[in-house]
XYZ file of C-alpha atoms in Angstrom:
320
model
C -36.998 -1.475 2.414
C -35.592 0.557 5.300
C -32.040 0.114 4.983
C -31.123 2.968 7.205
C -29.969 0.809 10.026
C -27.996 -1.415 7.262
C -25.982 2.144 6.237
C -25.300 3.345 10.142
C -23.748 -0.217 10.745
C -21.790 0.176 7.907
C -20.462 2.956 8.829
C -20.186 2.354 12.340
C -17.578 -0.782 11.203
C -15.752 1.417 9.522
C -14.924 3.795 12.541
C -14.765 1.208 14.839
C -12.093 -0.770 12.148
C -10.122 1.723 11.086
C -11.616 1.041 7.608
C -9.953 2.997 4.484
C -12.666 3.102 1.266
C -10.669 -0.008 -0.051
C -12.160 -1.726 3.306
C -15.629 -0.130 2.915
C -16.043 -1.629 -0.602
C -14.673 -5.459 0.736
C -17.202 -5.812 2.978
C -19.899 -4.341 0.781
C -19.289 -5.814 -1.836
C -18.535 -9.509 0.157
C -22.231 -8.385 1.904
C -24.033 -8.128 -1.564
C -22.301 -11.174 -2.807
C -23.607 -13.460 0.022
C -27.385 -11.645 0.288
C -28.009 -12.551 -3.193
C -26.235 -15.904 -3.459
C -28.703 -16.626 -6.655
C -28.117 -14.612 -9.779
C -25.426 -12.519 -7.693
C -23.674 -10.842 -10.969
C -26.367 -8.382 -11.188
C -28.129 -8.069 -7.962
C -25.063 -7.996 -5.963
C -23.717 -5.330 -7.938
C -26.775 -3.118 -7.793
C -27.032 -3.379 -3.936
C -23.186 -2.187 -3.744
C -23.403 0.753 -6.304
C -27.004 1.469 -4.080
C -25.188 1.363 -0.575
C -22.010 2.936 -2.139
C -24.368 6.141 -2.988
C -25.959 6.262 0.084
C -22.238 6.457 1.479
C -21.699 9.447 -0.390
C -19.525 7.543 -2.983
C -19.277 8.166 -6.782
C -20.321 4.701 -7.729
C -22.587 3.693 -10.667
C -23.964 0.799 -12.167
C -22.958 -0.508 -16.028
C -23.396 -3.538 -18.303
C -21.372 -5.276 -20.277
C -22.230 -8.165 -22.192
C -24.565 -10.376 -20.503
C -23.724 -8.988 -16.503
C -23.501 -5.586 -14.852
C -20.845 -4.252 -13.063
C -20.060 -1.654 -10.350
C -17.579 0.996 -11.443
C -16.195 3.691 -8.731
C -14.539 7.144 -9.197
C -11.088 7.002 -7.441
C -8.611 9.216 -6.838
C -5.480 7.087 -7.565
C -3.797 5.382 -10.136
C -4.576 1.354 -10.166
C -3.303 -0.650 -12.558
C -3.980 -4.325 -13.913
C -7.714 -3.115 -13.319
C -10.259 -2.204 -15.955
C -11.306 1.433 -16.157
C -13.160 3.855 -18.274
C -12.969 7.804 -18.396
C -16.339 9.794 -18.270
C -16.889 13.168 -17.898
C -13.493 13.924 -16.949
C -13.126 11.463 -14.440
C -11.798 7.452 -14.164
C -14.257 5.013 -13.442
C -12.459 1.482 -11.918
C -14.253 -1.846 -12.233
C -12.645 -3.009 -8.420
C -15.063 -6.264 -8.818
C -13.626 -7.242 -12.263
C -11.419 -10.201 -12.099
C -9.205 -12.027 -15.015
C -12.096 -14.759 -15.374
C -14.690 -12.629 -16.271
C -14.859 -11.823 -20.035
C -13.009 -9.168 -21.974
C -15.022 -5.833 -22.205
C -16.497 -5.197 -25.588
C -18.275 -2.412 -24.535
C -19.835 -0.439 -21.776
C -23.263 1.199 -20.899
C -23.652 3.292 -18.465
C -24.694 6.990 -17.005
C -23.584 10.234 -16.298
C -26.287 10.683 -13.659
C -25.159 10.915 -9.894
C -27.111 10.237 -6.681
C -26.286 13.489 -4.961
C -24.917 16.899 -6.278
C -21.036 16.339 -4.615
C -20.255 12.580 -4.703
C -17.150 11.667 -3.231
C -14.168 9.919 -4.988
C -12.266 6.975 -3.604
C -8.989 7.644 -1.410
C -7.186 4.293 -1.658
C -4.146 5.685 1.119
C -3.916 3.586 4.305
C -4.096 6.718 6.885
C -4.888 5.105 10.028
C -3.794 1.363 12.045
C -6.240 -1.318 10.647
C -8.100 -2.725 14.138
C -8.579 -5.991 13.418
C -9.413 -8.984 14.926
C -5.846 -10.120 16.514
C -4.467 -13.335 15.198
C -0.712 -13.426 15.751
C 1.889 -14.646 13.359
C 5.016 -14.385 15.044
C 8.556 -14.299 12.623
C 12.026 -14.304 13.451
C 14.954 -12.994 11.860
C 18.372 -13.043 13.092
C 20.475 -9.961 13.245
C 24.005 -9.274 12.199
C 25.516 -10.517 15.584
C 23.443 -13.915 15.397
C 20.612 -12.189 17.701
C 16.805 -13.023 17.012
C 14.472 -10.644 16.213
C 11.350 -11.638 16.923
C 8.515 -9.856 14.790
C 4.446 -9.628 15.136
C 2.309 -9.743 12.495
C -1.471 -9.923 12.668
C -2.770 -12.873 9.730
C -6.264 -10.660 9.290
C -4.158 -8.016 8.536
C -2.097 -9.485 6.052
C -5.350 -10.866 4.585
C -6.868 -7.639 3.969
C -3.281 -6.620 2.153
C -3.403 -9.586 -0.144
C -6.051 -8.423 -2.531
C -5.162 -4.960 -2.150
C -5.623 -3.157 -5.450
C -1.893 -2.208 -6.931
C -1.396 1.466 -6.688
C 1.432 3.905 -6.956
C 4.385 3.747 -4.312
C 3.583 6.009 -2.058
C -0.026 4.694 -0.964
C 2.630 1.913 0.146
C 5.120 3.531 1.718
C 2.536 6.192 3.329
C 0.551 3.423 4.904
C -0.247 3.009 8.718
C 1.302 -0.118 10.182
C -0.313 -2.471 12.833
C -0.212 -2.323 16.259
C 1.468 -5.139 16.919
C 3.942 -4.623 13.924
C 5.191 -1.267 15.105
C 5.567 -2.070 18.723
C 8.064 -5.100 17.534
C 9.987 -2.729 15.145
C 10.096 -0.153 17.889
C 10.932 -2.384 20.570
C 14.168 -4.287 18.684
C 15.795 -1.047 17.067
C 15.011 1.971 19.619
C 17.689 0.677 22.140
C 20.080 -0.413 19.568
C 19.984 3.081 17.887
C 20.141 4.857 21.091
C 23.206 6.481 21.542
C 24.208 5.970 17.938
C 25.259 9.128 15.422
C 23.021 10.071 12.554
C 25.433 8.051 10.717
C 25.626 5.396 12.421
C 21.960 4.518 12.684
C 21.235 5.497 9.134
C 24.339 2.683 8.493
C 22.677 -0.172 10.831
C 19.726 0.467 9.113
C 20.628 0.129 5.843
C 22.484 -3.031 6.719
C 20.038 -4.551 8.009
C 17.327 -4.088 5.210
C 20.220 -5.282 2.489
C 20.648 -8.685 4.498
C 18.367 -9.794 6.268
C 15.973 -10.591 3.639
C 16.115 -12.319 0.511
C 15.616 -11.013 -2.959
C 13.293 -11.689 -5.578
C 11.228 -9.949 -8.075
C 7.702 -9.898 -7.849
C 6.923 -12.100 -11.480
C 9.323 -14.945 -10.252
C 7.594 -14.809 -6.227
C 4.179 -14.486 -7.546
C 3.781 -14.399 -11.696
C 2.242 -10.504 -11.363
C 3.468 -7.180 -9.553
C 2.799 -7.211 -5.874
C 4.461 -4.185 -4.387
C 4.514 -4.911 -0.261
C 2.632 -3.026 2.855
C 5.291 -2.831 4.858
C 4.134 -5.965 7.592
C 4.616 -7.990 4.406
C 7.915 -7.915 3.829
C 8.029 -10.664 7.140
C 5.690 -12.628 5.877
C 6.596 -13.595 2.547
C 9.618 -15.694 2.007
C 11.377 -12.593 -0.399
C 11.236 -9.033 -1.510
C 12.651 -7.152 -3.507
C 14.197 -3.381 -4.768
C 10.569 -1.158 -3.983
C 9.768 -3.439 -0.599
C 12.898 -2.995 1.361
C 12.807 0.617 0.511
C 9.520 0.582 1.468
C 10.502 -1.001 5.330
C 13.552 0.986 4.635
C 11.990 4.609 4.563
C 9.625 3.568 7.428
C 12.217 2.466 10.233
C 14.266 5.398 9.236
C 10.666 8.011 9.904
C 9.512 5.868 12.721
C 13.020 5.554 14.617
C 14.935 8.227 13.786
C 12.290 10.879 12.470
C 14.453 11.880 9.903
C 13.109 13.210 6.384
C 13.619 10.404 3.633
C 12.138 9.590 0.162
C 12.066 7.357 -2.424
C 14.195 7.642 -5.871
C 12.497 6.070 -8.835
C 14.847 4.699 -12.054
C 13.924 2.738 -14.801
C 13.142 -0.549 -13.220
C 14.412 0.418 -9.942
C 13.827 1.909 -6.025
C 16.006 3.290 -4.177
C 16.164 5.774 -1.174
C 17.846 9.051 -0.296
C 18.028 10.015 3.532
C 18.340 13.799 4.755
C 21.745 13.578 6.752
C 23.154 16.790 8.556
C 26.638 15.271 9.043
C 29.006 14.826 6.406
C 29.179 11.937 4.405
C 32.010 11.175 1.430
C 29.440 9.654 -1.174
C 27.151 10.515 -3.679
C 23.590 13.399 -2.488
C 21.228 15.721 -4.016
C 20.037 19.430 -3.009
C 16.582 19.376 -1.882
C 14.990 22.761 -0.463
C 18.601 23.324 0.762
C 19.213 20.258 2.666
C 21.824 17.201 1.537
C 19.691 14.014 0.779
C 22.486 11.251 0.804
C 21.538 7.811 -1.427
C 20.834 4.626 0.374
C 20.009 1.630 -1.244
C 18.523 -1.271 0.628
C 18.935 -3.474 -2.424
C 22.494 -2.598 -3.193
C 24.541 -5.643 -1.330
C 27.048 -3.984 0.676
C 26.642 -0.532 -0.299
C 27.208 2.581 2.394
C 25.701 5.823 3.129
C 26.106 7.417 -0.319
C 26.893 4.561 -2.981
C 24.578 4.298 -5.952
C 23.991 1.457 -8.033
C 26.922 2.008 -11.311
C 24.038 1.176 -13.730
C 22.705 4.577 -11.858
C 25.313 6.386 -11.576
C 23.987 9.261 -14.398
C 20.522 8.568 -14.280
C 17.966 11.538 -13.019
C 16.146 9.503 -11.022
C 12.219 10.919 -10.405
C 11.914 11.811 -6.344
C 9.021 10.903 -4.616
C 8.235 12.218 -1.026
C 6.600 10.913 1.501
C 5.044 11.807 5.187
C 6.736 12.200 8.482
């Protein structure tokens, strides 16, 4: 069939979206479901793994059981998600869902549709541009003030069934429009004419109480690490989220270097700081990264958690 015109729309909604490959494969694969609404296990997932390859991806077909799947070559880490290793490289079964049945085994191909296929990138580089439908939220500050927050619903939408990946595909992520302009617009005049200190400080503060804390298996029975939009829309958070938020106030306001500290069953931050602080750092090319934790109740510039106190925690660093 000539499809051509089928490929160039796809990949003009991409541009015109702000699509990431995550994005690509929704609407694919949501497009394949609904063109074959009959028998849609197998055709559907030939017509993504056929557009997928004509989109350059490394995406092939295999069977299992009684249905075939699509599989797709990414570059990071998911977890809770089938995969399978061939030739050197991880395969992820993105459509696979907890109802379908347990994988016995797998046949498949080492064949590819073109001599350089290209891998999945699952970061969130540029602003989603979706269709605006405001949520508006409101938090009130430490002096009884409201914040008032805007959140786009499609855009929390397309976060929902976002595959769980590593931290900093989080914490690296591109906010909304609207999202950043209400951060921007409630802390850039309070920070103004603040010290390094200071703002760090009335950041921190802010993150430990304005929210309320719960881990992900008792909010929603799996691990949902938040975009950062989402820590306004659901009713808690908890250790990885408010660093998260944390770590992107401090880049977006103060454009300070920051990243995230990983211990056993817990995130924290650690904020480059020029001035002198009495409380607890690390050396990092030559420069004093102080700790602050936005899950630590009441803790300042430099406390860490006692549990932490002489743990090596592992560093992981993020964009300006």
């Amino acid at each position: 069939s000539y499809y051509s015109e089928l490929i160039d729309s796809i990949i003009n909604f991409q541009e015109n979206h702000n699509l990431n490959d995550w994005g690509v494969f929704t609407v694919i694969n949501e497009f394949s479901e609904k063109l074959n609404s009959t028998n849609s296990f197998h055709k559907s997932s030939i017509l993504t793994v056929f557009i997928l390859n004509q989109l350059g991806y490394d995406a092939k077909i295999s069977f299992n059981q009684d249905r075939l799947f699509c599989m797709v070559h990414v570059d990071q880490q998911i977890y809770d998600v089938p995969f399978i290793a061939l030739e050197d490289k991880i395969y992820y079964f993105l459509e696979y869902s907890n109802a379908d049945k347990p994988f016995k085994s797998i046949k498949t191909y080492n064949s590819n549709f073109s001599n350089n296929p290209k891998s999945f990138n699952l970061f969130l580089l540029r602003p989603l541009v979706l269709n605006s439908s405001q949520i508006v939220k409101t938090v009130a500050n430490d002096m009884g003030q409201n914040v008032i927050i805007n959140l786009n619903k499609n855009v929390i939408s397309f976060y929902k069934n976002y595959p769980q990946v590593d931290l900093i595909v989080y914490a690296n992520a591109s906010v909304s429009k609207e999202f950043q302009e209400s951060i921007v617009s409630y802390f850039q005049p309070i920070l103004k004419n603040k010290t390094q200190v200071e703002s760090v400080s009335y950041i921190l503060n802010f993150c430990q109480f304005q929210f309320d804390y719960a881990n992900d298996r008792d909010q929603f029975g799996y691990e949902k690490p938040f975009f950062c939009e989402e820590n306004f829309f659901y009713p808690k958070n908890d250790c990885e989220d408010r660093s998260i938020f944390f770590s992107f106030i401090v880049r977006e306001i103060l454009h300070q270097d920051i990243v995230l500290l990983h211990y056993p069953g817990h995130i924290a931050t650690a904020v480059q700081i020029d001035d002198f602080v009495n409380g607890d750092y690390f050396l990092l090319n030559d420069k004093k990264y102080y700790i602050c934790d936005p899950t630590y109740i009441g803790a300042s510039i430099g406390m860490t958690m006692p549990q932490f106190q002489n743990v090596t925690p592992e560093i992981i660093t993020l964009t300006k």
